[in-house]
JSON list of C-alpha atoms and ligand atoms in Angstrom, two decimals:
[
{"chain": "A", "resi": 10, "resn": "MET", "atom": "CA", "xyz": [5.17, -29.21, -19.32]},
{"chain": "A", "resi": 11, "resn": "ASN", "atom": "CA", "xyz": [3.33, -25.90, -19.70]},
{"chain": "A", "resi": 12, "resn": "ILE", "atom": "CA", "xyz": [2.76, -24.52, -16.21]},
{"chain": "A", "resi": 13, "resn": "LEU", "atom": "CA", "xyz": [1.31, -21.37, -14.64]},
{"chain": "A", "resi": 14, "resn": "ILE", "atom": "CA", "xyz": [2.25, -20.27, -11.14]},
{"chain": "A", "resi": 15, "resn": "MET", "atom": "CA", "xyz": [-0.26, -17.96, -9.45]},
{"chain": "A", "resi": 16, "resn": "GLY", "atom": "CA", "xyz": [-0.61, -16.33, -6.03]},
{"chain": "A", "resi": 17, "resn": "PRO", "atom": "CA", "xyz": [-0.53, -12.84, -4.52]},
{"chain": "A", "resi": 18, "resn": "ALA", "atom": "CA", "xyz": [2.60, -10.69, -4.22]},
{"chain": "A", "resi": 19, "resn": "GLY", "atom": "CA", "xyz": [4.92, -12.26, -1.65]},
{"chain": "A", "resi": 20, "resn": "SER", "atom": "CA", "xyz": [3.46, -15.75, -1.89]},
{"chain": "A", "resi": 21, "resn": "GLY", "atom": "CA", "xyz": [6.83, -17.11, -3.02]},
{"chain": "A", "resi": 22, "resn": "LYS", "atom": "CA", "xyz": [6.21, -17.33, -6.77]},
{"chain": "A", "resi": 23, "resn": "GLY", "atom": "CA", "xyz": [9.77, -16.14, -7.53]},
{"chain": "A", "resi": 24, "resn": "THR", "atom": "CA", "xyz": [11.48, -18.64, -5.24]},
{"chain": "A", "resi": 25, "resn": "MET", "atom": "CA", "xyz": [9.32, -21.60, -6.28]},
{"chain": "A", "resi": 26, "resn": "SER", "atom": "CA", "xyz": [9.76, -20.62, -9.93]},
{"chain": "A", "resi": 27, "resn": "GLU", "atom": "CA", "xyz": [13.55, -20.92, -9.53]},
{"chain": "A", "resi": 28, "resn": "TYR", "atom": "CA", "xyz": [13.09, -24.49, -8.19]},
{"chain": "A", "resi": 29, "resn": "ILE", "atom": "CA", "xyz": [10.60, -25.49, -10.90]},
{"chain": "A", "resi": 30, "resn": "VAL", "atom": "CA", "xyz": [12.65, -24.25, -13.87]},
{"chain": "A", "resi": 31, "resn": "SER", "atom": "CA", "xyz": [15.79, -25.92, -12.62]},
{"chain": "A", "resi": 32, "resn": "GLU", "atom": "CA", "xyz": [14.01, -29.25, -11.94]},
{"chain": "A", "resi": 33, "resn": "TYR", "atom": "CA", "xyz": [12.08, -29.34, -15.23]},
{"chain": "A", "resi": 34, "resn": "ASN", "atom": "CA", "xyz": [14.60, -27.44, -17.38]},
{"chain": "A", "resi": 35, "resn": "ILE", "atom": "CA", "xyz": [12.05, -25.03, -18.81]},
{"chain": "A", "resi": 36, "resn": "PRO", "atom": "CA", "xyz": [12.25, -21.22, -19.20]},
{"chain": "A", "resi": 37, "resn": "HIS", "atom": "CA", "xyz": [10.84, -18.91, -16.53]},
{"chain": "A", "resi": 38, "resn": "ILE", "atom": "CA", "xyz": [8.59, -16.31, -18.12]},
{"chain": "A", "resi": 39, "resn": "SER", "atom": "CA", "xyz": [7.83, -13.52, -15.64]},
{"chain": "A", "resi": 40, "resn": "THR", "atom": "CA", "xyz": [5.86, -10.57, -16.99]},
{"chain": "A", "resi": 41, "resn": "GLY", "atom": "CA", "xyz": [7.01, -8.56, -13.94]},
{"chain": "A", "resi": 42, "resn": "ASP", "atom": "CA", "xyz": [10.69, -9.21, -14.83]},
{"chain": "A", "resi": 43, "resn": "MET", "atom": "CA", "xyz": [10.04, -8.41, -18.50]},
{"chain": "A", "resi": 44, "resn": "LEU", "atom": "CA", "xyz": [8.40, -5.11, -17.53]},
{"chain": "A", "resi": 45, "resn": "ARG", "atom": "CA", "xyz": [11.19, -4.23, -15.05]},
{"chain": "A", "resi": 46, "resn": "GLU", "atom": "CA", "xyz": [13.73, -4.90, -17.81]},
{"chain": "A", "resi": 47, "resn": "ASN", "atom": "CA", "xyz": [11.88, -2.36, -19.97]},
{"chain": "A", "resi": 48, "resn": "VAL", "atom": "CA", "xyz": [11.87, 0.12, -17.07]},
{"chain": "A", "resi": 49, "resn": "LYS", "atom": "CA", "xyz": [15.61, -0.40, -16.54]},
{"chain": "A", "resi": 50, "resn": "ASN", "atom": "CA", "xyz": [16.34, 0.11, -20.24]},
{"chain": "A", "resi": 51, "resn": "LYS", "atom": "CA", "xyz": [14.05, 3.17, -20.27]},
{"chain": "A", "resi": 52, "resn": "THR", "atom": "CA", "xyz": [12.09, 1.94, -23.29]},
{"chain": "A", "resi": 53, "resn": "GLU", "atom": "CA", "xyz": [8.85, 3.77, -24.18]},
{"chain": "A", "resi": 54, "resn": "LEU", "atom": "CA", "xyz": [6.87, 0.80, -22.81]},
{"chain": "A", "resi": 55, "resn": "GLY", "atom": "CA", "xyz": [9.00, 0.87, -19.64]},
{"chain": "A", "resi": 56, "resn": "LYS", "atom": "CA", "xyz": [8.42, 4.57, -19.01]},
{"chain": "A", "resi": 57, "resn": "GLN", "atom": "CA", "xyz": [4.64, 4.13, -19.20]},
{"chain": "A", "resi": 58, "resn": "ALA", "atom": "CA", "xyz": [4.64, 0.89, -17.19]},
{"chain": "A", "resi": 59, "resn": "LYS", "atom": "CA", "xyz": [6.74, 2.34, -14.33]},
{"chain": "A", "resi": 60, "resn": "ILE", "atom": "CA", "xyz": [4.07, 4.85, -13.35]},
{"chain": "A", "resi": 61, "resn": "LEU", "atom": "CA", "xyz": [1.50, 2.05, -12.92]},
{"chain": "A", "resi": 62, "resn": "MET", "atom": "CA", "xyz": [3.94, -0.43, -11.37]},
{"chain": "A", "resi": 63, "resn": "ASP", "atom": "CA", "xyz": [5.02, 2.08, -8.69]},
{"chain": "A", "resi": 64, "resn": "GLN", "atom": "CA", "xyz": [1.36, 2.42, -7.69]},
{"chain": "A", "resi": 65, "resn": "GLY", "atom": "CA", "xyz": [0.89, -1.37, -7.55]},
{"chain": "A", "resi": 66, "resn": "LYS", "atom": "CA", "xyz": [-1.56, -1.12, -10.46]},
{"chain": "A", "resi": 67, "resn": "LEU", "atom": "CA", "xyz": [-1.77, -3.39, -13.48]},
{"chain": "A", "resi": 68, "resn": "VAL", "atom": "CA", "xyz": [-0.20, -2.55, -16.83]},
{"chain": "A", "resi": 69, "resn": "PRO", "atom": "CA", "xyz": [-2.84, -2.66, -19.65]},
{"chain": "A", "resi": 70, "resn": "ASP", "atom": "CA", "xyz": [-3.78, -6.14, -20.88]},
{"chain": "A", "resi": 71, "resn": "GLU", "atom": "CA", "xyz": [-2.86, -5.42, -24.55]},
{"chain": "A", "resi": 72, "resn": "VAL", "atom": "CA", "xyz": [0.71, -4.59, -23.52]},
{"chain": "A", "resi": 73, "resn": "VAL", "atom": "CA", "xyz": [1.34, -7.77, -21.53]},
{"chain": "A", "resi": 74, "resn": "ASN", "atom": "CA", "xyz": [-0.62, -10.01, -23.93]},
{"chain": "A", "resi": 75, "resn": "GLY", "atom": "CA", "xyz": [1.60, -8.82, -26.78]},
{"chain": "A", "resi": 76, "resn": "MET", "atom": "CA", "xyz": [4.78, -9.39, -24.78]},
{"chain": "A", "resi": 77, "resn": "VAL", "atom": "CA", "xyz": [3.71, -12.91, -23.81]},
{"chain": "A", "resi": 78, "resn": "LYS", "atom": "CA", "xyz": [2.67, -13.91, -27.33]},
{"chain": "A", "resi": 79, "resn": "GLU", "atom": "CA", "xyz": [6.07, -12.87, -28.67]},
{"chain": "A", "resi": 80, "resn": "ARG", "atom": "CA", "xyz": [7.92, -14.64, -25.84]},
{"chain": "A", "resi": 81, "resn": "LEU", "atom": "CA", "xyz": [6.07, -17.97, -26.23]},
{"chain": "A", "resi": 82, "resn": "GLN", "atom": "CA", "xyz": [7.13, -18.19, -29.87]},
{"chain": "A", "resi": 83, "resn": "GLN", "atom": "CA", "xyz": [10.81, -18.26, -28.98]},
{"chain": "A", "resi": 84, "resn": "ASP", "atom": "CA", "xyz": [12.69, -21.56, -29.40]},
{"chain": "A", "resi": 85, "resn": "ASP", "atom": "CA", "xyz": [13.32, -22.22, -25.71]},
{"chain": "A", "resi": 86, "resn": "CYS", "atom": "CA", "xyz": [9.56, -22.66, -25.11]},
{"chain": "A", "resi": 87, "resn": "GLN", "atom": "CA", "xyz": [9.37, -25.76, -27.35]},
{"chain": "A", "resi": 88, "resn": "ASN", "atom": "CA", "xyz": [9.46, -28.22, -24.46]},
{"chain": "A", "resi": 89, "resn": "GLY", "atom": "CA", "xyz": [7.38, -26.28, -22.00]},
{"chain": "A", "resi": 90, "resn": "PHE", "atom": "CA", "xyz": [7.51, -23.11, -19.93]},
{"chain": "A", "resi": 91, "resn": "LEU", "atom": "CA", "xyz": [6.67, -21.70, -16.52]},
{"chain": "A", "resi": 92, "resn": "MET", "atom": "CA", "xyz": [4.58, -18.53, -16.64]},
{"chain": "A", "resi": 93, "resn": "ASP", "atom": "CA", "xyz": [4.78, -16.34, -13.53]},
{"chain": "A", "resi": 94, "resn": "GLY", "atom": "CA", "xyz": [2.65, -13.25, -12.87]},
{"chain": "A", "resi": 95, "resn": "TYR", "atom": "CA", "xyz": [0.48, -13.80, -15.94]},
{"chain": "A", "resi": 96, "resn": "PRO", "atom": "CA", "xyz": [-2.45, -14.04, -16.51]},
{"chain": "A", "resi": 97, "resn": "ARG", "atom": "CA", "xyz": [-3.59, -11.52, -13.90]},
{"chain": "A", "resi": 98, "resn": "THR", "atom": "CA", "xyz": [-7.05, -10.75, -15.32]},
{"chain": "A", "resi": 99, "resn": "LEU", "atom": "CA", "xyz": [-9.80, -12.79, -16.94]},
{"chain": "A", "resi": 100, "resn": "ASN", "atom": "CA", "xyz": [-9.12, -10.91, -20.18]},
{"chain": "A", "resi": 101, "resn": "GLN", "atom": "CA", "xyz": [-5.44, -12.00, -20.02]},
{"chain": "A", "resi": 102, "resn": "ALA", "atom": "CA", "xyz": [-6.48, -15.60, -19.25]},
{"chain": "A", "resi": 103, "resn": "GLU", "atom": "CA", "xyz": [-8.75, -15.62, -22.29]},
{"chain": "A", "resi": 104, "resn": "ALA", "atom": "CA", "xyz": [-6.00, -14.06, -24.43]},
{"chain": "A", "resi": 105, "resn": "LEU", "atom": "CA", "xyz": [-3.56, -16.72, -23.19]},
{"chain": "A", "resi": 106, "resn": "GLU", "atom": "CA", "xyz": [-6.04, -19.46, -24.08]},
{"chain": "A", "resi": 107, "resn": "ALA", "atom": "CA", "xyz": [-6.19, -18.10, -27.63]},
{"chain": "A", "resi": 108, "resn": "ILE", "atom": "CA", "xyz": [-2.38, -17.79, -27.86]},
{"chain": "A", "resi": 109, "resn": "CYS", "atom": "CA", "xyz": [-1.87, -21.33, -26.49]},
{"chain": "A", "resi": 110, "resn": "ASN", "atom": "CA", "xyz": [-4.43, -22.76, -28.92]},
{"chain": "A", "resi": 111, "resn": "GLU", "atom": "CA", "xyz": [-2.77, -20.99, -31.83]},
{"chain": "A", "resi": 112, "resn": "LEU", "atom": "CA", "xyz": [0.71, -22.21, -30.82]},
{"chain": "A", "resi": 113, "resn": "ASN", "atom": "CA", "xyz": [-0.57, -25.65, -29.76]},
{"chain": "A", "resi": 114, "resn": "LYS", "atom": "CA", "xyz": [0.86, -25.28, -26.26]},
{"chain": "A", "resi": 115, "resn": "PRO", "atom": "CA", "xyz": [-2.04, -25.91, -23.83]},
{"chain": "A", "resi": 116, "resn": "ILE", "atom": "CA", "xyz": [-1.67, -24.96, -20.16]},
{"chain": "A", "resi": 117, "resn": "GLU", "atom": "CA", "xyz": [-1.45, -28.27, -18.30]},
{"chain": "A", "resi": 118, "resn": "LYS", "atom": "CA", "xyz": [-1.20, -27.26, -14.65]},
{"chain": "A", "resi": 119, "resn": "VAL", "atom": "CA", "xyz": [-1.85, -24.16, -12.53]},
{"chain": "A", "resi": 120, "resn": "ILE", "atom": "CA", "xyz": [0.02, -23.96, -9.23]},
{"chain": "A", "resi": 121, "resn": "ASN", "atom": "CA", "xyz": [-1.86, -21.57, -6.89]},
{"chain": "A", "resi": 122, "resn": "LEU", "atom": "CA", "xyz": [0.14, -20.43, -3.84]},
{"chain": "A", "resi": 123, "resn": "GLU", "atom": "CA", "xyz": [-1.96, -19.39, -0.80]},
{"chain": "A", "resi": 124, "resn": "VAL", "atom": "CA", "xyz": [-0.60, -17.28, 2.13]},
{"chain": "A", "resi": 125, "resn": "ASN", "atom": "CA", "xyz": [-2.27, -15.05, 4.80]},
{"chain": "A", "resi": 126, "resn": "PHE", "atom": "CA", "xyz": [-1.79, -11.22, 4.97]},
{"chain": "A", "resi": 127, "resn": "ASP", "atom": "CA", "xyz": [0.64, -10.96, 7.94]},
{"chain": "A", "resi": 128, "resn": "ALA", "atom": "CA", "xyz": [2.99, -13.52, 6.44]},
{"chain": "A", "resi": 129, "resn": "LEU", "atom": "CA", "xyz": [2.82, -11.72, 3.09]},
{"chain": "A", "resi": 130, "resn": "ALA", "atom": "CA", "xyz": [3.62, -8.33, 4.68]},
{"chain": "A", "resi": 131, "resn": "ASP", "atom": "CA", "xyz": [6.67, -9.80, 6.45]},
{"chain": "A", "resi": 132, "resn": "ARG", "atom": "CA", "xyz": [7.93, -11.40, 3.25]},
{"chain": "A", "resi": 133, "resn": "ILE", "atom": "CA", "xyz": [7.36, -8.34, 1.07]},
{"chain": "A", "resi": 134, "resn": "THR", "atom": "CA", "xyz": [9.07, -5.78, 3.32]},
{"chain": "A", "resi": 135, "resn": "GLY", "atom": "CA", "xyz": [12.08, -8.04, 3.93]},
{"chain": "A", "resi": 136, "resn": "ARG", "atom": "CA", "xyz": [12.55, -9.06, 0.31]},
{"chain": "A", "resi": 137, "resn": "ARG", "atom": "CA", "xyz": [15.74, -8.02, -1.50]},
{"chain": "A", "resi": 138, "resn": "VAL", "atom": "CA", "xyz": [16.42, -8.74, -5.16]},
{"chain": "A", "resi": 139, "resn": "CYS", "atom": "CA", "xyz": [19.71, -8.89, -7.06]},
{"chain": "A", "resi": 140, "resn": "SER", "atom": "CA", "xyz": [19.93, -5.87, -9.36]},
{"chain": "A", "resi": 141, "resn": "ASN", "atom": "CA", "xyz": [21.62, -8.05, -11.97]},
{"chain": "A", "resi": 142, "resn": "CYS", "atom": "CA", "xyz": [20.57, -11.75, -11.93]},
{"chain": "A", "resi": 143, "resn": "LYS", "atom": "CA", "xyz": [17.22, -11.28, -10.08]},
{"chain": "A", "resi": 144, "resn": "ALA", "atom": "CA", "xyz": [17.99, -13.88, -7.37]},
{"chain": "A", "resi": 145, "resn": "THR", "atom": "CA", "xyz": [15.79, -13.18, -4.34]},
{"chain": "A", "resi": 146, "resn": "TYR", "atom": "CA", "xyz": [16.76, -12.97, -0.66]},
{"chain": "A", "resi": 147, "resn": "HIS", "atom": "CA", "xyz": [15.10, -12.05, 2.65]},
{"chain": "A", "resi": 148, "resn": "ILE", "atom": "CA", "xyz": [16.73, -9.94, 5.37]},
{"chain": "A", "resi": 149, "resn": "LYS", "atom": "CA", "xyz": [15.69, -12.47, 8.07]},
{"chain": "A", "resi": 150, "resn": "ASN", "atom": "CA", "xyz": [14.94, -15.83, 6.47]},
{"chain": "A", "resi": 151, "resn": "ASN", "atom": "CA", "xyz": [17.24, -16.04, 3.48]},
{"chain": "A", "resi": 152, "resn": "ARG", "atom": "CA", "xyz": [20.19, -13.72, 4.03]},
{"chain": "A", "resi": 153, "resn": "PRO", "atom": "CA", "xyz": [23.01, -13.40, 1.51]},
{"chain": "A", "resi": 154, "resn": "LYS", "atom": "CA", "xyz": [26.49, -14.41, 2.74]},
{"chain": "A", "resi": 155, "resn": "VAL", "atom": "CA", "xyz": [27.58, -10.74, 2.61]},
{"chain": "A", "resi": 156, "resn": "ASP", "atom": "CA", "xyz": [24.98, -8.06, 3.47]},
{"chain": "A", "resi": 157, "resn": "ASP", "atom": "CA", "xyz": [23.38, -6.48, 0.38]},
{"chain": "A", "resi": 158, "resn": "ILE", "atom": "CA", "xyz": [25.54, -8.50, -2.07]},
{"chain": "A", "resi": 159, "resn": "CYS", "atom": "CA", "xyz": [24.25, -11.32, -4.30]},
{"chain": "A", "resi": 160, "resn": "ASP", "atom": "CA", "xyz": [25.78, -14.76, -3.52]},
{"chain": "A", "resi": 161, "resn": "HIS", "atom": "CA", "xyz": [25.53, -15.80, -7.18]},
{"chain": "A", "resi": 162, "resn": "CYS", "atom": "CA", "xyz": [26.94, -12.85, -9.13]},
{"chain": "A", "resi": 163, "resn": "GLY", "atom": "CA", "xyz": [28.29, -10.35, -6.57]},
{"chain": "A", "resi": 164, "resn": "SER", "atom": "CA", "xyz": [25.97, -7.54, -7.68]},
{"chain": "A", "resi": 165, "resn": "LYS", "atom": "CA", "xyz": [24.18, -5.18, -5.30]},
{"chain": "A", "resi": 166, "resn": "LEU", "atom": "CA", "xyz": [20.86, -6.27, -3.75]},
{"chain": "A", "resi": 167, "resn": "VAL", "atom": "CA", "xyz": [18.01, -3.77, -3.95]},
{"chain": "A", "resi": 168, "resn": "GLN", "atom": "CA", "xyz": [14.50, -3.40, -2.56]},
{"chain": "A", "resi": 169, "resn": "ARG", "atom": "CA", "xyz": [11.81, -3.16, -5.23]},
{"chain": "A", "resi": 170, "resn": "SER", "atom": "CA", "xyz": [10.09, 0.22, -5.14]},
{"chain": "A", "resi": 171, "resn": "ASP", "atom": "CA", "xyz": [6.68, -1.51, -4.90]},
{"chain": "A", "resi": 172, "resn": "ASP", "atom": "CA", "xyz": [7.65, -3.80, -1.98]},
{"chain": "A", "resi": 173, "resn": "THR", "atom": "CA", "xyz": [5.89, -1.80, 0.77]},
{"chain": "A", "resi": 174, "resn": "VAL", "atom": "CA", "xyz": [2.87, -2.64, 2.96]},
{"chain": "A", "resi": 175, "resn": "GLU", "atom": "CA", "xyz": [0.82, 0.13, 1.28]},
{"chain": "A", "resi": 176, "resn": "GLN", "atom": "CA", "xyz": [1.53, -1.28, -2.19]},
{"chain": "A", "resi": 177, "resn": "LEU", "atom": "CA", "xyz": [0.88, -4.81, -0.91]},
{"chain": "A", "resi": 178, "resn": "LYS", "atom": "CA", "xyz": [-2.66, -3.78, 0.09]},
{"chain": "A", "resi": 179, "resn": "VAL", "atom": "CA", "xyz": [-3.26, -2.32, -3.37]},
{"chain": "A", "resi": 180, "resn": "ARG", "atom": "CA", "xyz": [-1.80, -5.40, -5.06]},
{"chain": "A", "resi": 181, "resn": "LEU", "atom": "CA", "xyz": [-3.91, -7.77, -2.91]},
{"chain": "A", "resi": 182, "resn": "SER", "atom": "CA", "xyz": [-7.11, -5.94, -3.76]},
{"chain": "A", "resi": 183, "resn": "GLU", "atom": "CA", "xyz": [-6.09, -5.98, -7.46]},
{"chain": "A", "resi": 184, "resn": "HIS", "atom": "CA", "xyz": [-5.49, -9.71, -7.05]},
{"chain": "A", "resi": 185, "resn": "GLU", "atom": "CA", "xyz": [-8.89, -10.35, -5.48]},
{"chain": "A", "resi": 186, "resn": "LYS", "atom": "CA", "xyz": [-10.75, -8.23, -8.03]},
{"chain": "A", "resi": 187, "resn": "ASN", "atom": "CA", "xyz": [-8.89, -9.15, -11.22]},
{"chain": "A", "resi": 188, "resn": "THR", "atom": "CA", "xyz": [-6.87, -12.34, -10.81]},
{"chain": "A", "resi": 189, "resn": "LYS", "atom": "CA", "xyz": [-9.43, -14.42, -8.90]},
{"chain": "A", "resi": 190, "resn": "PRO", "atom": "CA", "xyz": [-11.75, -14.62, -11.98]},
{"chain": "A", "resi": 191, "resn": "ALA", "atom": "CA", "xyz": [-8.79, -15.86, -14.06]},
{"chain": "A", "resi": 192, "resn": "LEU", "atom": "CA", "xyz": [-8.01, -18.50, -11.45]},
{"chain": "A", "resi": 193, "resn": "ASP", "atom": "CA", "xyz": [-11.70, -19.51, -11.36]},
{"chain": "A", "resi": 194, "resn": "MET", "atom": "CA", "xyz": [-11.56, -20.09, -15.13]},
{"chain": "A", "resi": 195, "resn": "TYR", "atom": "CA", "xyz": [-8.73, -22.61, -14.68]},
{"chain": "A", "resi": 196, "resn": "SER", "atom": "CA", "xyz": [-10.45, -24.18, -11.63]},
{"chain": "A", "resi": 197, "resn": "LYS", "atom": "CA", "xyz": [-13.45, -24.97, -13.82]},
{"chain": "A", "resi": 198, "resn": "LYS", "atom": "CA", "xyz": [-11.08, -26.81, -16.18]},
{"chain": "A", "resi": 199, "resn": "GLY", "atom": "CA", "xyz": [-9.86, -28.89, -13.21]},
{"chain": "A", "resi": 200, "resn": "ILE", "atom": "CA", "xyz": [-6.16, -28.04, -13.63]},
{"chain": "A", "resi": 201, "resn": "VAL", "atom": "CA", "xyz": [-5.59, -25.92, -10.47]},
{"chain": "A", "resi": 202, "resn": "VAL", "atom": "CA", "xyz": [-3.66, -27.23, -7.49]},
{"chain": "A", "resi": 203, "resn": "ASN", "atom": "CA", "xyz": [-3.96, -25.07, -4.35]},
{"chain": "A", "resi": 204, "resn": "ILE", "atom": "CA", "xyz": [-0.77, -25.14, -2.29]},
{"chain": "A", "resi": 205, "resn": "ASP", "atom": "CA", "xyz": [-0.40, -23.92, 1.33]},
{"chain": "A", "resi": 206, "resn": "ALA", "atom": "CA", "xyz": [2.58, -21.59, 0.82]},
{"chain": "A", "resi": 207, "resn": "SER", "atom": "CA", "xyz": [2.72, -20.23, 4.40]},
{"chain": "A", "resi": 208, "resn": "VAL", "atom": "CA", "xyz": [4.97, -23.12, 5.45]},
{"chain": "A", "resi": 209, "resn": "ALA", "atom": "CA", "xyz": [8.77, -23.49, 5.00]},
{"chain": "A", "resi": 210, "resn": "PRO", "atom": "CA", "xyz": [10.04, -23.27, 1.39]},
{"chain": "A", "resi": 211, "resn": "ASN", "atom": "CA", "xyz": [11.14, -26.94, 1.27]},
{"chain": "A", "resi": 212, "resn": "GLU", "atom": "CA", "xyz": [7.64, -28.05, 2.34]},
{"chain": "A", "resi": 213, "resn": "VAL", "atom": "CA", "xyz": [6.05, -25.82, -0.32]},
{"chain": "A", "resi": 214, "resn": "TRP", "atom": "CA", "xyz": [8.44, -27.26, -2.88]},
{"chain": "A", "resi": 215, "resn": "ASN", "atom": "CA", "xyz": [7.56, -30.86, -1.88]},
{"chain": "A", "resi": 216, "resn": "SER", "atom": "CA", "xyz": [3.86, -30.10, -2.38]},
{"chain": "A", "resi": 217, "resn": "ILE", "atom": "CA", "xyz": [4.58, -28.57, -5.80]},
{"chain": "A", "resi": 218, "resn": "LYS", "atom": "CA", "xyz": [6.65, -31.58, -6.88]},
{"chain": "A", "resi": 219, "resn": "ASP", "atom": "CA", "xyz": [3.81, -33.86, -5.81]},
{"chain": "A", "resi": 220, "resn": "ALA", "atom": "CA", "xyz": [1.34, -31.79, -7.84]},
{"chain": "A", "resi": 221, "resn": "LEU", "atom": "CA", "xyz": [3.52, -31.66, -10.95]},
{"chain": "A", "resi": 222, "resn": "GLY", "atom": "CA", "xyz": [4.51, -35.29, -10.65]},
{"chain": "A", "resi": 223, "resn": "LYS", "atom": "CA", "xyz": [0.89, -36.31, -10.83]},
{"chain": "A", "resi": 224, "resn": "ALA", "atom": "CA", "xyz": [0.45, -34.14, -13.92]},
{"chain": "A", "resi": 225, "resn": "SER", "atom": "CA", "xyz": [3.28, -35.65, -15.95]},
{"chain": "B", "resi": 317, "resn": "LIG", "atom": "P1", "xyz": [5.36, -8.93, -10.25]},
{"chain": "B", "resi": 317, "resn": "LIG", "atom": "O1", "xyz": [6.84, -8.91, -10.32]},
{"chain": "B", "resi": 317, "resn": "LIG", "atom": "O2", "xyz": [4.76, -10.08, -10.97]},
{"chain": "B", "resi": 317, "resn": "LIG", "atom": "O3", "xyz": [4.84, -8.77, -8.84]},
{"chain": "B", "resi": 317, "resn": "LIG", "atom": "O4", "xyz": [4.85, -7.61, -11.07]},
{"chain": "B", "resi": 317, "resn": "LIG", "atom": "C1", "xyz": [5.20, -6.32, -10.67]},
{"chain": "B", "resi": 317, "resn": "LIG", "atom": "C2", "xyz": [4.27, -5.31, -11.32]},
{"chain": "B", "resi": 317, "resn": "LIG", "atom": "O5", "xyz": [4.36, -5.41, -12.76]},
{"chain": "B", "resi": 317, "resn": "LIG", "atom": "C3", "xyz": [2.80, -5.51, -11.01]},
{"chain": "B", "resi": 317, "resn": "LIG", "atom": "O6", "xyz": [2.40, -4.92, -9.78]},
{"chain": "B", "resi": 317, "resn": "LIG", "atom": "C4", "xyz": [2.14, -4.84, -12.22]},
{"chain": "B", "resi": 317, "resn": "LIG", "atom": "O7", "xyz": [2.19, -3.43, -12.10]},
{"chain": "B", "resi": 317, "resn": "LIG", "atom": "C5", "xyz": [3.07, -5.24, -13.36]},
{"chain": "B", "resi": 317, "resn": "LIG", "atom": "N1", "xyz": [2.68, -6.53, -13.98]},
{"chain": "B", "resi": 317, "resn": "LIG", "atom": "C6", "xyz": [3.35, -7.71, -13.95]},
{"chain": "B", "resi": 317, "resn": "LIG", "atom": "N2", "xyz": [2.70, -8.68, -14.61]},
{"chain": "B", "resi": 317, "resn": "LIG", "atom": "C7", "xyz": [1.56, -8.11, -15.06]},
{"chain": "B", "resi": 317, "resn": "LIG", "atom": "C8", "xyz": [0.42, -8.59, -15.80]},
{"chain": "B", "resi": 317, "resn": "LIG", "atom": "N3", "xyz": [0.32, -9.88, -16.16]},
{"chain": "B", "resi": 317, "resn": "LIG", "atom": "N4", "xyz": [-0.56, -7.70, -16.09]},
{"chain": "B", "resi": 317, "resn": "LIG", "atom": "C9", "xyz": [-0.49, -6.41, -15.72]},
{"chain": "B", "resi": 317, "resn": "LIG", "atom": "N5", "xyz": [0.52, -5.89, -15.00]},
{"chain": "B", "resi": 317, "resn": "LIG", "atom": "C10", "xyz": [1.54, -6.73, -14.68]}
]
């Protein structure tokens, strides 16, 4: 199945993506992770993207559209994929439509996670991410067995430089201004499922399974 997961920063896209890819055995394509990989490897693209990412601003559409087109042509996307953090603008949504038409991989379902501001702020500031395998934790709700160490691979946990309340506000207004029109495009096609993601992770996951079950 070809799935998009959408929702503002801190809505739980990363955690739910882990569940979805393991249940459906499809690759997780996160433009945020791809960009952070470029930043880590200090590529030219990474150096330019970091300045925007640290301000909570969007990287130019041409850059991410190109990255996604290349990624969707790889062999592991044959039987479906989960796209996370893309499209974030109407322009990106239209570019993705063109790419999907060309590759004959139509988007079948859009999972839209909805959460209020206070809950988002709490999640964002407490989030810790493994510097190696990208597993996510929370200092209150999802602690690692040993403080600051990843349960899966033993690497150090870090806080993303854009995981602050100030950046959250910027990212939410970006989301409202840019991503909402993309979501509206998919709503008109009748493939969006809105999920209340302010509840416990297992409840969110049950709602997602229901939504995807109906789609298959
Ligand atoms: P994320 O991990 O999805 O929250 O993305 C982190 C940051 O990477 C965002 O705040 C943007 O600066 C950048 N980014 C990720 N995906 C995109 C995208 N589809 N378009 C533009 N910028 C993006």
